[in-house]
XYZ file of C-alpha atoms in Angstrom:
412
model
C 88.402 119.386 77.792
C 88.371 123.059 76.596
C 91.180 123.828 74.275
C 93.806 125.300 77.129
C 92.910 124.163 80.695
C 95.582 125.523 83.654
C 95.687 122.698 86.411
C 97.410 123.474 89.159
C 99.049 120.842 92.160
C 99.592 122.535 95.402
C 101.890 119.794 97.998
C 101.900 121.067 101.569
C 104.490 119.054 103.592
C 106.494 119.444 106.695
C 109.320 121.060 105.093
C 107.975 122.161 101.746
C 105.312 123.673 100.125
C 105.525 122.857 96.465
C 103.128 124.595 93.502
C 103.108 122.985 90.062
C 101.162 124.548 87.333
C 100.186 122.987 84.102
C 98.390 123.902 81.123
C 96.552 121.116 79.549
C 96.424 121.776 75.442
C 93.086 119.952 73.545
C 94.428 116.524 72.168
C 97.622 116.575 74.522
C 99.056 113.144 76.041
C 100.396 114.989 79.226
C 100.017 118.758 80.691
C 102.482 121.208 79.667
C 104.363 122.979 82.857
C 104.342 126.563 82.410
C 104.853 127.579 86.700
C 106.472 126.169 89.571
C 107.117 127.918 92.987
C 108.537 126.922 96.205
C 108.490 128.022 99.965
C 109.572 126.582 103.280
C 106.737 125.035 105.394
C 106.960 125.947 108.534
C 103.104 125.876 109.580
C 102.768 121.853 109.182
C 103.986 118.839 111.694
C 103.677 115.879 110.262
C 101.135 116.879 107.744
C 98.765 118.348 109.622
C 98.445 122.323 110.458
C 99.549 123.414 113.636
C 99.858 127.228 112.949
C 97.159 128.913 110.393
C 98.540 132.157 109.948
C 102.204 130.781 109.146
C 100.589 128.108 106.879
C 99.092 130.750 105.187
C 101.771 133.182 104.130
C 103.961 129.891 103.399
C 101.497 129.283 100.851
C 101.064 132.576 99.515
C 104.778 132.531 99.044
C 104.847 129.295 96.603
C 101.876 130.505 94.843
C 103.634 134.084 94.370
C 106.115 132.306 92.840
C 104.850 130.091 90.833
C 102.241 132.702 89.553
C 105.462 134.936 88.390
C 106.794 131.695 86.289
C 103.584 130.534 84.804
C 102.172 134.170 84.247
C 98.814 133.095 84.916
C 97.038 134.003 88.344
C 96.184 130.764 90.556
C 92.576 130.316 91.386
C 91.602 127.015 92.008
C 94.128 123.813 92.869
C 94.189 119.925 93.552
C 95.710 120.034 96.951
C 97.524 116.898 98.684
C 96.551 115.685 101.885
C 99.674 113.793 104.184
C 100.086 112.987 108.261
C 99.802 109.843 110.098
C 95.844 110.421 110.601
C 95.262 108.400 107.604
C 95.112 104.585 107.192
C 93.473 102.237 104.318
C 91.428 99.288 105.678
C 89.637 96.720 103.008
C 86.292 96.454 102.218
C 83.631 94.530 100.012
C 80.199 95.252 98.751
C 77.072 93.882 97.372
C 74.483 94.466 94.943
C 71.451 93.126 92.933
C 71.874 93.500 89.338
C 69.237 96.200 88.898
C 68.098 95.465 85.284
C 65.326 93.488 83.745
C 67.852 91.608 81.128
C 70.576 91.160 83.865
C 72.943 93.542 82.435
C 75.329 95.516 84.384
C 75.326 99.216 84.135
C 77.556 102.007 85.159
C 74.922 102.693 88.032
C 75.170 99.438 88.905
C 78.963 99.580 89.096
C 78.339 102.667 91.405
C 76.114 101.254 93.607
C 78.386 98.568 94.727
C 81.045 100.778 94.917
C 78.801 102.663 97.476
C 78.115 100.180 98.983
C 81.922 99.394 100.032
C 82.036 102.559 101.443
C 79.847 101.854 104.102
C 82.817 101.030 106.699
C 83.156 102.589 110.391
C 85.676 104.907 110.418
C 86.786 106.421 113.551
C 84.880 109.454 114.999
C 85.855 113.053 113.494
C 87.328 110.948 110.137
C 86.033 110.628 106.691
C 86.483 108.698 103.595
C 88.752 110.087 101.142
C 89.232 108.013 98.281
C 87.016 104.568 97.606
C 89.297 102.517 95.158
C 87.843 99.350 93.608
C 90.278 96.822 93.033
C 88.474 93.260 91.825
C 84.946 92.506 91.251
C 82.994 89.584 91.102
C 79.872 89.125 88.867
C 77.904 85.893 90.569
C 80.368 83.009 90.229
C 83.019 84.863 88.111
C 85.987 86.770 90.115
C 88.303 88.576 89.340
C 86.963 91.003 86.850
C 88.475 94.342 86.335
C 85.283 96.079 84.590
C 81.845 94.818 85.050
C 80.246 97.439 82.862
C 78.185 95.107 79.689
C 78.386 92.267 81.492
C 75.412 89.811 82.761
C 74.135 88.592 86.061
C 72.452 88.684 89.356
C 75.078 90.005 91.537
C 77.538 91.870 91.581
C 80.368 92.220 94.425
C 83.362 94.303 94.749
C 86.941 94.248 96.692
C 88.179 97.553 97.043
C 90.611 99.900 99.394
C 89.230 102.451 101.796
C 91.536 105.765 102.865
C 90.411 107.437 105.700
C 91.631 110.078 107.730
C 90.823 113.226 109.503
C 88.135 115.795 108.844
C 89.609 118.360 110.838
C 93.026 117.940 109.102
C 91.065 118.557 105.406
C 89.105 121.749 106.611
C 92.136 123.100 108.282
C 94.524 122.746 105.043
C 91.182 123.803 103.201
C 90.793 126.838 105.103
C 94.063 127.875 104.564
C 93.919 127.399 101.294
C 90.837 129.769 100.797
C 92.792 132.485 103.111
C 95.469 132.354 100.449
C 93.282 133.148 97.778
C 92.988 129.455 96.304
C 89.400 127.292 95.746
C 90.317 123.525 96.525
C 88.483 121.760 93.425
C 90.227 118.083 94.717
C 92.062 116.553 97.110
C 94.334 113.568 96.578
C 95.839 111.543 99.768
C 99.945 112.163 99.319
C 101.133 108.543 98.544
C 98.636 108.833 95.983
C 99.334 111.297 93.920
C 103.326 110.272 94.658
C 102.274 106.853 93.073
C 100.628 108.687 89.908
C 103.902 110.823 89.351
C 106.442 108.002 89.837
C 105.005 104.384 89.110
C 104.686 102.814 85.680
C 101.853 100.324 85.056
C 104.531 97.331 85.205
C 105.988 97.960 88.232
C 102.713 98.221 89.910
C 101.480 94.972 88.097
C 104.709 93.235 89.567
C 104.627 94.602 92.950
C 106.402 97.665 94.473
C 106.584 99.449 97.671
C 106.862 103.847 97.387
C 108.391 105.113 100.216
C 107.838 108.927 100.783
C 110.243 109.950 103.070
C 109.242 113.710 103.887
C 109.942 115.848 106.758
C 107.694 114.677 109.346
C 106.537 111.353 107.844
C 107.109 108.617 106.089
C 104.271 107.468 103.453
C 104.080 103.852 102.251
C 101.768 102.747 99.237
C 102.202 99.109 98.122
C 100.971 97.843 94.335
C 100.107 94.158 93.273
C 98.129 93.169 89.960
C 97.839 96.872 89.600
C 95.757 97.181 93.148
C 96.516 99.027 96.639
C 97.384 96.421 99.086
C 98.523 99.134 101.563
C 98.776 102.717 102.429
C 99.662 103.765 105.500
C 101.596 106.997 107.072
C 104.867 106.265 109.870
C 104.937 109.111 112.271
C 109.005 109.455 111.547
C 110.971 110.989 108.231
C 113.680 113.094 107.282
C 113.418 116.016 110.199
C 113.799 113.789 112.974
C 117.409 112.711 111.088
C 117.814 116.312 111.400
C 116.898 116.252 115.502
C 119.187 113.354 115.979
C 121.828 115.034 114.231
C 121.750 118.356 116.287
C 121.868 116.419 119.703
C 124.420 114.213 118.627
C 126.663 117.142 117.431
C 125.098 119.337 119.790
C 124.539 122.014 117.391
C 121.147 123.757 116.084
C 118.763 122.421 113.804
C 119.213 124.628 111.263
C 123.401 123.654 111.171
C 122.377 119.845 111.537
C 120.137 120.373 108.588
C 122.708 121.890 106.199
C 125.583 119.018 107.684
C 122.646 116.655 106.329
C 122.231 118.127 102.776
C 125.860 118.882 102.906
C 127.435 116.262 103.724
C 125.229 113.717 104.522
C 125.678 109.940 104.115
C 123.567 106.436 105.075
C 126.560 104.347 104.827
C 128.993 104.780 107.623
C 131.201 102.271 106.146
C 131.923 104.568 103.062
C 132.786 106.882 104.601
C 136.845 107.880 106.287
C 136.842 107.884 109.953
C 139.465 110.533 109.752
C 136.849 112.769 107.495
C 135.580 115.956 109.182
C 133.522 118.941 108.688
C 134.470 121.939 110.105
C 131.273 123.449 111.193
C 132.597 127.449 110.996
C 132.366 127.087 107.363
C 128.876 126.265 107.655
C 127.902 128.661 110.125
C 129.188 131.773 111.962
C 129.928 131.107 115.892
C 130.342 127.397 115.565
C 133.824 126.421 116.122
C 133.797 122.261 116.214
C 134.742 120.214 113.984
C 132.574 117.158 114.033
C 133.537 113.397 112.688
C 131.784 113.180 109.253
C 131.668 109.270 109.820
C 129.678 110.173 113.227
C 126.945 111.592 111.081
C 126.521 109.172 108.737
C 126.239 106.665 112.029
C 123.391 108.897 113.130
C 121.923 109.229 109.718
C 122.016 105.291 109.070
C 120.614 104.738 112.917
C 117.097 106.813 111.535
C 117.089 105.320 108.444
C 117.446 101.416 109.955
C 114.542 102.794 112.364
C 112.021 103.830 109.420
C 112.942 100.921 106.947
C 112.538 98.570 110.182
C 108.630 100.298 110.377
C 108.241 99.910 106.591
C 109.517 96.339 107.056
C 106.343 96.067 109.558
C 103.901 97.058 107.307
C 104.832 94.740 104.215
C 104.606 91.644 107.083
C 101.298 92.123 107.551
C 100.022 91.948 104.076
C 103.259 89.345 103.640
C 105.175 91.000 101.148
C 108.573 91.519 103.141
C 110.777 90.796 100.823
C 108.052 89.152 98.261
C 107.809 92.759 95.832
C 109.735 91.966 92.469
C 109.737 95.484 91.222
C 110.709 96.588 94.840
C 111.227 99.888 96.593
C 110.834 103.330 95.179
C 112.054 105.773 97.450
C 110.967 109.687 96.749
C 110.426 112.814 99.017
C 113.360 114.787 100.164
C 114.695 111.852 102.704
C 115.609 110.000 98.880
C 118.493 112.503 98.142
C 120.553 111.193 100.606
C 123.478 109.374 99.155
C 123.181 105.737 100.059
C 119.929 105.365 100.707
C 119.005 103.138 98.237
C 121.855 101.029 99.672
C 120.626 100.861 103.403
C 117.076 100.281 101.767
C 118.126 97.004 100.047
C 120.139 95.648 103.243
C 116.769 96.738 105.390
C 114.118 95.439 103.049
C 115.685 92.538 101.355
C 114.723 93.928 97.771
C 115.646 96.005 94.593
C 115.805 99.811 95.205
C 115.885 102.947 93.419
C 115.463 106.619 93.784
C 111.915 107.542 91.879
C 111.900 110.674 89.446
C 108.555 112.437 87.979
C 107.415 111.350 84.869
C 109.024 113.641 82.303
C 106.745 116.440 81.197
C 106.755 118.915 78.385
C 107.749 122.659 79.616
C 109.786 123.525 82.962
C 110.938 119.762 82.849
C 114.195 120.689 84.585
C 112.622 122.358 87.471
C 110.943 119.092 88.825
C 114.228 116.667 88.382
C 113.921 116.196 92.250
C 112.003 113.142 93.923
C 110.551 115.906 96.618
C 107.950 117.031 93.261
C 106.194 113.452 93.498
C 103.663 114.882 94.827
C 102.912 117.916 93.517
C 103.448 117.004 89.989
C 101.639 113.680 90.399
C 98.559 116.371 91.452
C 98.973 117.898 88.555
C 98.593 114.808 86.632
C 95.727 113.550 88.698
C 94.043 116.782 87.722
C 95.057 116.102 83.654
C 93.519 112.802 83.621
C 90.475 113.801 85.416
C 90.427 116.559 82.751
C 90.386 113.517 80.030
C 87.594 111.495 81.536
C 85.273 113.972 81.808
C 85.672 114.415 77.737
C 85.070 110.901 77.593
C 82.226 110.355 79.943
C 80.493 113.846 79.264
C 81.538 115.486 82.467
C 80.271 112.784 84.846
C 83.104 112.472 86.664
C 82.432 114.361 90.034
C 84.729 115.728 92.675
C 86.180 113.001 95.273
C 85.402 114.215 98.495
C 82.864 111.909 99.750
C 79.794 111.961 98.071
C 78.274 109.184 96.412
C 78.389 111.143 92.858
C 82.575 110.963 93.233
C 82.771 107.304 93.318
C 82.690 107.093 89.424
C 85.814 109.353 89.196
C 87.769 106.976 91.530
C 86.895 103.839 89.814
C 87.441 104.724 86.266
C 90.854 106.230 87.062
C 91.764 102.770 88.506
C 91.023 100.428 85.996
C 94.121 99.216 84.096
């Protein structure tokens, strides 16, 4: 690590694009924010580009700002990749020990790791991330780092996130048109997961739940491994939608009744309660049942858990996660959701907040900076293994030279 390195995150979602930038200081335990910008995202549905040239300038915008807090100009950034394109499957692979004397080396550990990437994948997807979980050296399972140790072969368990090419060179390409060189790119949940989860709660078990504007990401941790990632095709804008039929208003009123005055628990709330919809916006004369929105709110929210609910029964963990739900992403902010959550999932819930870093702390008190600030950490310990393994750790995007990255950042 050089003595001042600037990292920066860059989160593109459905509703937001985020920017944190962080300067990482020679014998420093976590990066030092020094930038942060924000700008509505209006060229992204459900994660994935739909308009280039409004993707573009929405980016531009978050980097402008964030380039006029951290005084530094933005070159180069980890970038976040979301949208119901990408799914994990499981995979194994096996080697022969390549050495003489039977003992396992770090190419050794890579070539198994390679060769659990050899999985079909859909046509027009990739591999993203390869992430080893358990390996198993001849009769021995189990083992968390095979490096030193002896025998004949050597097998590995690990998760497999896949998703579309075209959605990586589209957010790529925008990225380059806004003046920024994509040196990584970290699937969403991940980086979420790297921001928010401490090492016990993922030993213990835990479900994140991202709820974003046109998704819903779920990552689920056992023992400190992936069981599951997967991406709903539902979040927080299509509460929004439901809210502007059922009040029969626009989107943009139903979204300020939702920040407003929003609420997942119609019971808490007065049935004589109402909001008085001039005060929120010129021409509208209603007055609309506050209790009625939280109804409609609660309806999405029982819809998404009910999907989440789906995905923990097929790896069997409904209701089996002792460290239970972390909810982050700007769906989290509405009051009572961590109530619904525990009647819908049948476990402990809480709202997830970044890890506390040194700088612009205050600016990224808000579960919607998961991501971006778990980028920026992603980015400060890749910084730290390259110092330790003499710049050997290689860029993730597919290449056999990327797998070491992935599998030293994984071990506990």
């Amino acid at each position: 690590m050089a003595k001042e390195e600037i990292i920066t995150g860059i989160d593109v979602g459905s509703s937001k694009v985020r920017v944190v930038v962080g300067e990482a200081k020679e014998d420093s335990k976590l990066p030092h924010v020094i930038g942060v910008g924000e700008a509505s995202s209006e060229g992204m549905r459900r994660g994935t580009i739909v308009d280039v040239e409004t993707a573009v300038s929405n980016i531009s915008d978050a980097l402008e700002k964030a380039e006029r807090t951290s005084g530094v100009p933005i070159e180069q950034a980890i970038i976040s990749l979301g949208g119901n394109h990408i799914s994990s499957q499981k995979s194994k692979g096996v080697i022969a020990v390549s050495r003489a004397d039977n003992e396992i080396s770090e190419d050794d550990v890579n070539r198994v790791v390679e060769a659990a990437s050899a999985v079909s994948v859909p046509p027009n997807h990739e591999i993203f991330h390869i992430l080893p979980q358990n390996f198993k050296v001849d009769d021995q399972e189990g083992i968390k780092d095979p490096a030193g140790m002896s025998g004949v072969r050597l097998e590995v368990e690990a998760t497999v996130i896949e998703g579309s090419t075209s959605a990586v060179k589209n957010l790529t390409k925008c990225m380059m048109r806004a003046g920024v060189d994509v040196s990584d790119v970290v699937v969403a949940s991940l980086a979420a997961a790297e921001s928010i989860l401490t090492k016990k709660q993922k030993e213990l078990g835990v479900v994140l739940i991202d709820i974003g504007g046109g998704s819903t990401s779920i990552i689920v941790f056992e023992e400190g491994d992936i069981l599951r990632a997967s991406i709903l095709p539902v979040g927080a804008g299509h509460i929004t939608n439901d809210l502007a039929i059922g009040l029969k208003t626009s989107v943009e009123v139903a979204e300020k009744v939702k920040l407003n005055y929003g609420m997942a628990v119609p019971s808490e709330v007065d049935k004589k309660e109402e909001i008085n919809l001039a005060k929120i916006e010129k021409g509208e004369e209603e007055a609309v049942s506050r209790k009625l929105v939280a109804q409609i709110i609660e309806a999405r929210l029982s819809e998404i858990l009910s999907l989440v609910n789906k995905e923990l029964k097929k790896i069997d963990r409904a209701g089996k996660l002792p460290a239970g739900a972390v909810l982050v992403g700007g769906g989290a902010k509405l009051p009572g959701v961590v109530d619904i959550v525990k009647e819908e999932l049948g476990l402990p819930a809480q709202v997830g907040f970044p890890t506390e870093l040194p700088g612009l702390a205050e600016k990224l008190e808000d579960p919607g900076y998961a991501v971006a600030q778990g980028l920026l950490l992603w980015g400060f310990n890749r910084l730290g293994e390259e110092k330790r393994f003499g710049g050997g750790v290689a860029s993730i995007n597919n290449t056999v030279g990327n797998l070491k990255k992935w599998f030293k950042h994984f071990l506990p």
